[in-house]
């Protein structure tokens, strides 16, 4: 046990050196942070003298990953949002109507006339005047079903069609709902990411959590309200046919219609068809511009399918008004003067230049496919975070010093060996934290302090064992050897049980608690490593050099 | 000369008063359960939803004025506490807690804004350092996961120790764990310290720490059972506890040193968390000696450890070498 071959010694020191090298950037936090920012900026925007200077503040060949500070340490906004995936079912079903209508019209001879019924929002009900033709109606609509391409949904179609008396019912299949949910979440993630990036803050976290939740953390943002305003604005743009205009907001709009207020004229309401002609999803571009009178406006462009739908509609409805609706408010309701081919247009209203710019940005980023509800929000001011870091640092240093002194007093030379190992240990924890990219939180700092206290445990176990062996009358080298040998099973058992709890915390905990679990887990691993390998190597080195006849531990 | 917290050689009888210590532990557990049901835990918003706002101001805080400003808003039960940190006597920090508003599925930004502007009329210098809102949906789930985490931790440990030792050891260790957790919860009920997610993390750390201690004692018991085949179980236990006593005390002291540094200097944000851990270390150290070993003694163990069995517990890792 005491003959450690050279290659092992090199491995042990090598591992320590590597860990410490990765921990080193954290000792020069601001300088390295400046370097990293400069590198990123140079890549994006090209070189400037200042950027080159701050890049040069830290050598490029050194590791430059820093410990990721959690929101509770650097301040910022945190939101946990739930995506209302059901919203999308409604739009999907609604979009089926023209197709279903056309399919049924082709069968007019057997099923008679058709009429869409008012129904629950996630189903489509069509009444046919000749119920005996239901069978062919079903066949016609079923032919519209498309197979789902997904791993789990093999052989399933996207819609289910059934009959209820003289009514035909179309609903989304379960498999299609799952696939839709998945798409909705991904789309929401993407849109949130784009909107947050638009503000340009550093290192936002945008993560999916569970099946339908999204976690958004943006460091440096003033409040969760701001973040909500940023991502929560839906900017849902639709173009709907206008049924009529009214001044009464209590009027019943009738089946399949909606009543929406005008944005600019108070007391004016429009009754619109619920199903839009085109939506913002078909937009390819939107830009702030000016109308012919020089007032701020937003010009936009549709994609091919949007342009076709828009062109067809305008061609068929010259002379009738249509409404441009943004977030359930009618921006304007111009009368279609002429066929508009080519799919571009302009939205005018009482905009200021800022408003038109903002609207263009929102339209470009795209609408969130479904509404978000916010389940949890946190705002942490930057001072509180700075205070916490400061307090954590001081506590760490004091705890460190206290344990070092105490170990030195209790075990003398061996205590010093354990102390060196402890210093290496904390270095290794930081090395692991920064190279793996774990976020350090306030409880995480507590985990480090706790580790400082508990890390000596393995060494204490060994030293106490060596003492016992010495008392039993064995020689120094033999005692040390036996001490290590016999303490090992206790060290392993004790640390594995603690590791189990750390892993459970990691799996089941959230946010700050996970930060604690990480540091605790790293602390356990590094403390066992340092106790079994580093301390032993130090003691063996000393033993080889001093060759003591007696030993006091 | 070495600093020694425990005399070199001890042969204290830890079971002489076993009836008293065990009885005391049982009594404390019963008291904790009663406290939990009578007084209840002071759950933080993590577990019951609502909003907390941490304010800091330039002038000293008049809690009454804050309360008067907030009561017209009709937000239900509002608790306002001034945070006192002995290391920072001149900070004027309060913690305001607002219960979850009726009928709110998610968190309401308007409530927070109303509170903010109401407080700013009292003291324009008020700054909002931290605002946290948790909706009822999440808080319900958090309770579930927290309870599940603690149960999962206990169960996994039960299995691990059973595999590595014998089932009696496993029961003893888990009895000690349950004892520690119940007592900690009892003390939190008694002192009405805010019980939030971080405290659950602390509880699990206590589980880990208490186990660490118990396992070290049990490891020695296992070894001594092999060595002294004729010795009575009670004496083997006593011997093992005495032999490991110095280590038990050393580790507890170094851990407590670190934790005390943290509770004094670490700031008020994590004070509850650290307090739970300090409690846990003290109770955990006590329980590994007086609860785990007592249970083991009551259950008795298989004494035939001599059979040479290559897969016998405790040998799997014994040949790990550097």
PDB file of N, CA, C and O in Angstrom, chain B residues 267-308:
ATOM      1  N   UNK B 267     -24.965  35.622   5.930  1.00  0.00           N
ATOM      2  CA  UNK B 267     -26.100  36.447   5.531  1.00  0.00           C
ATOM      3  C   UNK B 267     -27.415  35.803   5.914  1.00  0.00           C
ATOM      4  O   UNK B 267     -27.488  34.595   6.138  1.00  0.00           O
ATOM      5  N   UNK B 268     -28.464  36.639   5.967  1.00  0.00           N
ATOM      6  CA  UNK B 268     -29.730  36.134   6.501  1.00  0.00           C
ATOM      7  C   UNK B 268     -30.486  35.267   5.515  1.00  0.00           C
ATOM      8  O   UNK B 268     -31.403  34.555   5.882  1.00  0.00           O
ATOM      9  N   UNK B 269     -30.121  35.330   4.235  1.00  0.00           N
ATOM     10  CA  UNK B 269     -30.903  34.598   3.243  1.00  0.00           C
ATOM     11  C   UNK B 269     -30.844  33.090   3.486  1.00  0.00           C
ATOM     12  O   UNK B 269     -31.827  32.377   3.322  1.00  0.00           O
ATOM     13  N   UNK B 270     -29.660  32.605   3.877  1.00  0.00           N
ATOM     14  CA  UNK B 270     -29.558  31.157   4.066  1.00  0.00           C
ATOM     15  C   UNK B 270     -29.499  30.752   5.536  1.00  0.00           C
ATOM     16  O   UNK B 270     -29.160  29.627   5.863  1.00  0.00           O
ATOM     17  N   UNK B 271     -29.860  31.678   6.407  1.00  0.00           N
ATOM     18  CA  UNK B 271     -29.696  31.365   7.818  1.00  0.00           C
ATOM     19  C   UNK B 271     -30.563  30.193   8.267  1.00  0.00           C
ATOM     20  O   UNK B 271     -30.105  29.321   9.002  1.00  0.00           O
ATOM     21  N   UNK B 272     -31.802  30.155   7.802  1.00  0.00           N
ATOM     22  CA  UNK B 272     -32.696  29.060   8.188  1.00  0.00           C
ATOM     23  C   UNK B 272     -32.149  27.713   7.745  1.00  0.00           C
ATOM     24  O   UNK B 272     -32.164  26.738   8.492  1.00  0.00           O
ATOM     25  N   UNK B 273     -31.640  27.723   6.527  1.00  0.00           N
ATOM     26  CA  UNK B 273     -31.046  26.527   5.932  1.00  0.00           C
ATOM     27  C   UNK B 273     -29.871  26.012   6.776  1.00  0.00           C
ATOM     28  O   UNK B 273     -29.795  24.833   7.127  1.00  0.00           O
ATOM     29  N   UNK B 274     -28.984  26.931   7.132  1.00  0.00           N
ATOM     30  CA  UNK B 274     -27.813  26.530   7.920  1.00  0.00           C
ATOM     31  C   UNK B 274     -28.236  26.100   9.321  1.00  0.00           C
ATOM     32  O   UNK B 274     -27.690  25.138   9.872  1.00  0.00           O
ATOM     33  N   UNK B 275     -29.237  26.790   9.847  1.00  0.00           N
ATOM     34  CA  UNK B 275     -29.724  26.421  11.179  1.00  0.00           C
ATOM     35  C   UNK B 275     -30.227  24.983  11.177  1.00  0.00           C
ATOM     36  O   UNK B 275     -29.926  24.198  12.084  1.00  0.00           O
ATOM     37  N   UNK B 276     -30.966  24.619  10.131  1.00  0.00           N
ATOM     38  CA  UNK B 276     -31.465  23.249  10.035  1.00  0.00           C
ATOM     39  C   UNK B 276     -30.311  22.263  10.002  1.00  0.00           C
ATOM     40  O   UNK B 276     -30.367  21.193  10.625  1.00  0.00           O
ATOM     41  N   UNK B 277     -29.250  22.633   9.311  1.00  0.00           N
ATOM     42  CA  UNK B 277     -28.129  21.709   9.220  1.00  0.00           C
ATOM     43  C   UNK B 277     -27.390  21.572  10.543  1.00  0.00           C
ATOM     44  O   UNK B 277     -26.948  20.480  10.916  1.00  0.00           O
ATOM     45  N   UNK B 278     -27.257  22.685  11.252  1.00  0.00           N
ATOM     46  CA  UNK B 278     -26.591  22.606  12.558  1.00  0.00           C
ATOM     47  C   UNK B 278     -27.387  21.693  13.484  1.00  0.00           C
ATOM     48  O   UNK B 278     -26.840  20.800  14.149  1.00  0.00           O
ATOM     49  N   UNK B 279     -28.713  21.925  13.486  1.00  0.00           N
ATOM     50  CA  UNK B 279     -29.585  21.045  14.275  1.00  0.00           C
ATOM     51  C   UNK B 279     -29.340  19.597  13.887  1.00  0.00           C
ATOM     52  O   UNK B 279     -29.183  18.720  14.740  1.00  0.00           O
ATOM     53  N   UNK B 280     -29.299  19.369  12.585  1.00  0.00           N
ATOM     54  CA  UNK B 280     -29.154  18.018  12.073  1.00  0.00           C
ATOM     55  C   UNK B 280     -27.846  17.382  12.498  1.00  0.00           C
ATOM     56  O   UNK B 280     -27.817  16.200  12.852  1.00  0.00           O
ATOM     57  N   UNK B 281     -26.771  18.152  12.476  1.00  0.00           N
ATOM     58  CA  UNK B 281     -25.471  17.590  12.854  1.00  0.00           C
ATOM     59  C   UNK B 281     -25.490  17.188  14.327  1.00  0.00           C
ATOM     60  O   UNK B 281     -25.048  16.092  14.689  1.00  0.00           O
ATOM     61  N   UNK B 282     -26.039  18.067  15.150  1.00  0.00           N
ATOM     62  CA  UNK B 282     -26.073  17.765  16.584  1.00  0.00           C
ATOM     63  C   UNK B 282     -26.978  16.552  16.845  1.00  0.00           C
ATOM     64  O   UNK B 282     -26.564  15.571  17.493  1.00  0.00           O
ATOM     65  N   UNK B 283     -28.188  16.605  16.299  1.00  0.00           N
ATOM     66  CA  UNK B 283     -29.122  15.501  16.527  1.00  0.00           C
ATOM     67  C   UNK B 283     -28.605  14.215  15.879  1.00  0.00           C
ATOM     68  O   UNK B 283     -28.701  13.132  16.447  1.00  0.00           O
ATOM     69  N   UNK B 284     -28.010  14.363  14.692  1.00  0.00           N
ATOM     70  CA  UNK B 284     -27.517  13.197  13.971  1.00  0.00           C
ATOM     71  C   UNK B 284     -26.387  12.503  14.707  1.00  0.00           C
ATOM     72  O   UNK B 284     -26.312  11.267  14.740  1.00  0.00           O
ATOM     73  N   UNK B 285     -25.508  13.293  15.297  1.00  0.00           N
ATOM     74  CA  UNK B 285     -24.413  12.701  16.061  1.00  0.00           C
ATOM     75  C   UNK B 285     -24.959  11.943  17.266  1.00  0.00           C
ATOM     76  O   UNK B 285     -24.550  10.817  17.559  1.00  0.00           O
ATOM     77  N   UNK B 286     -25.913  12.592  17.930  1.00  0.00           N
ATOM     78  CA  UNK B 286     -26.540  11.962  19.094  1.00  0.00           C
ATOM     79  C   UNK B 286     -27.231  10.662  18.685  1.00  0.00           C
ATOM     80  O   UNK B 286     -27.066   9.619  19.318  1.00  0.00           O
ATOM     81  N   UNK B 287     -27.983  10.724  17.594  1.00  0.00           N
ATOM     82  CA  UNK B 287     -28.820   9.575  17.241  1.00  0.00           C
ATOM     83  C   UNK B 287     -27.996   8.389  16.759  1.00  0.00           C
ATOM     84  O   UNK B 287     -28.388   7.251  16.966  1.00  0.00           O
ATOM     85  N   UNK B 288     -26.852   8.655  16.127  1.00  0.00           N
ATOM     86  CA  UNK B 288     -26.090   7.504  15.650  1.00  0.00           C
ATOM     87  C   UNK B 288     -25.574   6.696  16.836  1.00  0.00           C
ATOM     88  O   UNK B 288     -25.384   5.493  16.726  1.00  0.00           O
ATOM     89  N   UNK B 289     -25.348   7.367  17.959  1.00  0.00           N
ATOM     90  CA  UNK B 289     -24.902   6.640  19.148  1.00  0.00           C
ATOM     91  C   UNK B 289     -26.095   6.085  19.922  1.00  0.00           C
ATOM     92  O   UNK B 289     -26.152   4.901  20.238  1.00  0.00           O
ATOM     93  N   UNK B 290     -27.065   6.944  20.182  1.00  0.00           N
ATOM     94  CA  UNK B 290     -28.096   6.553  21.138  1.00  0.00           C
ATOM     95  C   UNK B 290     -29.359   5.950  20.520  1.00  0.00           C
ATOM     96  O   UNK B 290     -30.122   5.327  21.226  1.00  0.00           O
ATOM     97  N   UNK B 291     -29.582   6.190  19.253  1.00  0.00           N
ATOM     98  CA  UNK B 291     -30.780   5.600  18.653  1.00  0.00           C
ATOM     99  C   UNK B 291     -30.434   4.390  17.793  1.00  0.00           C
ATOM    100  O   UNK B 291     -30.911   3.288  18.027  1.00  0.00           O
ATOM    101  N   UNK B 292     -29.513   4.617  16.816  1.00  0.00           N
ATOM    102  CA  UNK B 292     -29.187   3.537  15.888  1.00  0.00           C
ATOM    103  C   UNK B 292     -28.651   2.320  16.637  1.00  0.00           C
ATOM    104  O   UNK B 292     -29.117   1.182  16.433  1.00  0.00           O
ATOM    105  N   UNK B 293     -27.696   2.541  17.533  1.00  0.00           N
ATOM    106  CA  UNK B 293     -27.095   1.411  18.236  1.00  0.00           C
ATOM    107  C   UNK B 293     -28.089   0.750  19.172  1.00  0.00           C
ATOM    108  O   UNK B 293     -28.093  -0.468  19.334  1.00  0.00           O
ATOM    109  N   UNK B 294     -28.937   1.559  19.795  1.00  0.00           N
ATOM    110  CA  UNK B 294     -29.959   1.014  20.685  1.00  0.00           C
ATOM    111  C   UNK B 294     -30.916   0.097  19.940  1.00  0.00           C
ATOM    112  O   UNK B 294     -31.257  -0.980  20.427  1.00  0.00           O
ATOM    113  N   UNK B 295     -31.330   0.545  18.762  1.00  0.00           N
ATOM    114  CA  UNK B 295     -32.240  -0.275  17.968  1.00  0.00           C
ATOM    115  C   UNK B 295     -31.546  -1.568  17.564  1.00  0.00           C
ATOM    116  O   UNK B 295     -32.123  -2.652  17.632  1.00  0.00           O
ATOM    117  N   UNK B 296     -30.295  -1.429  17.186  1.00  0.00           N
ATOM    118  CA  UNK B 296     -29.516  -2.605  16.801  1.00  0.00           C
ATOM    119  C   UNK B 296     -29.443  -3.594  17.959  1.00  0.00           C
ATOM    120  O   UNK B 296     -29.603  -4.804  17.784  1.00  0.00           O
ATOM    121  N   UNK B 297     -29.220  -3.044  19.147  1.00  0.00           N
ATOM    122  CA  UNK B 297     -29.126  -3.896  20.342  1.00  0.00           C
ATOM    123  C   UNK B 297     -30.447  -4.619  20.590  1.00  0.00           C
ATOM    124  O   UNK B 297     -30.489  -5.800  20.929  1.00  0.00           O
ATOM    125  N   UNK B 298     -31.540  -3.905  20.408  1.00  0.00           N
ATOM    126  CA  UNK B 298     -32.857  -4.512  20.649  1.00  0.00           C
ATOM    127  C   UNK B 298     -33.146  -5.608  19.634  1.00  0.00           C
ATOM    128  O   UNK B 298     -33.736  -6.626  19.966  1.00  0.00           O
ATOM    129  N   UNK B 299     -32.757  -5.370  18.393  1.00  0.00           N
ATOM    130  CA  UNK B 299     -33.060  -6.345  17.347  1.00  0.00           C
ATOM    131  C   UNK B 299     -32.119  -7.536  17.393  1.00  0.00           C
ATOM    132  O   UNK B 299     -32.487  -8.641  16.978  1.00  0.00           O
ATOM    133  N   UNK B 300     -30.914  -7.323  17.888  1.00  0.00           N
ATOM    134  CA  UNK B 300     -29.932  -8.396  17.889  1.00  0.00           C
ATOM    135  C   UNK B 300     -29.407  -8.619  16.490  1.00  0.00           C
ATOM    136  O   UNK B 300     -30.028  -8.220  15.509  1.00  0.00           O
ATOM    137  N   UNK B 301     -28.239  -9.229  16.380  1.00  0.00           N
ATOM    138  CA  UNK B 301     -27.705  -9.499  15.038  1.00  0.00           C
ATOM    139  C   UNK B 301     -27.192 -10.921  14.954  1.00  0.00           C
ATOM    140  O   UNK B 301     -26.878 -11.558  15.961  1.00  0.00           O
ATOM    141  N   UNK B 302     -27.083 -11.369  13.766  1.00  0.00           N
ATOM    142  CA  UNK B 302     -26.477 -12.661  13.475  1.00  0.00           C
ATOM    143  C   UNK B 302     -25.015 -12.577  13.926  1.00  0.00           C
ATOM    144  O   UNK B 302     -24.317 -11.629  13.590  1.00  0.00           O
ATOM    145  N   UNK B 303     -24.569 -13.570  14.695  1.00  0.00           N
ATOM    146  CA  UNK B 303     -23.197 -13.473  15.190  1.00  0.00           C
ATOM    147  C   UNK B 303     -22.210 -14.246  14.331  1.00  0.00           C
ATOM    148  O   UNK B 303     -21.021 -14.185  14.531  1.00  0.00           O
ATOM    149  N   UNK B 304     -22.715 -15.025  13.410  1.00  0.00           N
ATOM    150  CA  UNK B 304     -21.830 -15.903  12.650  1.00  0.00           C
ATOM    151  C   UNK B 304     -21.237 -15.173  11.451  1.00  0.00           C
ATOM    152  O   UNK B 304     -21.616 -15.381  10.321  1.00  0.00           O
ATOM    153  N   UNK B 305     -20.282 -14.263  11.718  1.00  0.00           N
ATOM    154  CA  UNK B 305     -19.671 -13.512  10.639  1.00  0.00           C
ATOM    155  C   UNK B 305     -18.396 -14.195  10.142  1.00  0.00           C
ATOM    156  O   UNK B 305     -17.737 -13.698   9.257  1.00  0.00           O
ATOM    157  N   UNK B 306     -18.085 -15.359  10.782  1.00  0.00           N
ATOM    158  CA  UNK B 306     -16.774 -15.940  10.536  1.00  0.00           C
ATOM    159  C   UNK B 306     -16.724 -16.738   9.244  1.00  0.00           C
ATOM    160  O   UNK B 306     -15.661 -16.973   8.694  1.00  0.00           O
ATOM    161  N   UNK B 307     -17.904 -17.152   8.788  1.00  0.00           N
ATOM    162  CA  UNK B 307     -17.920 -17.978   7.596  1.00  0.00           C
ATOM    163  C   UNK B 307     -17.189 -17.269   6.457  1.00  0.00           C
ATOM    164  O   UNK B 307     -17.515 -16.144   6.089  1.00  0.00           O
ATOM    165  N   UNK B 308     -16.173 -17.939   5.916  1.00  0.00           N
ATOM    166  CA  UNK B 308     -15.443 -17.275   4.841  1.00  0.00           C
ATOM    167  C   UNK B 308     -16.302 -17.207   3.576  1.00  0.00           C
ATOM    168  O   UNK B 308     -16.504 -18.212   2.902  1.00  0.00           O
TER     169      UNK B 308
END
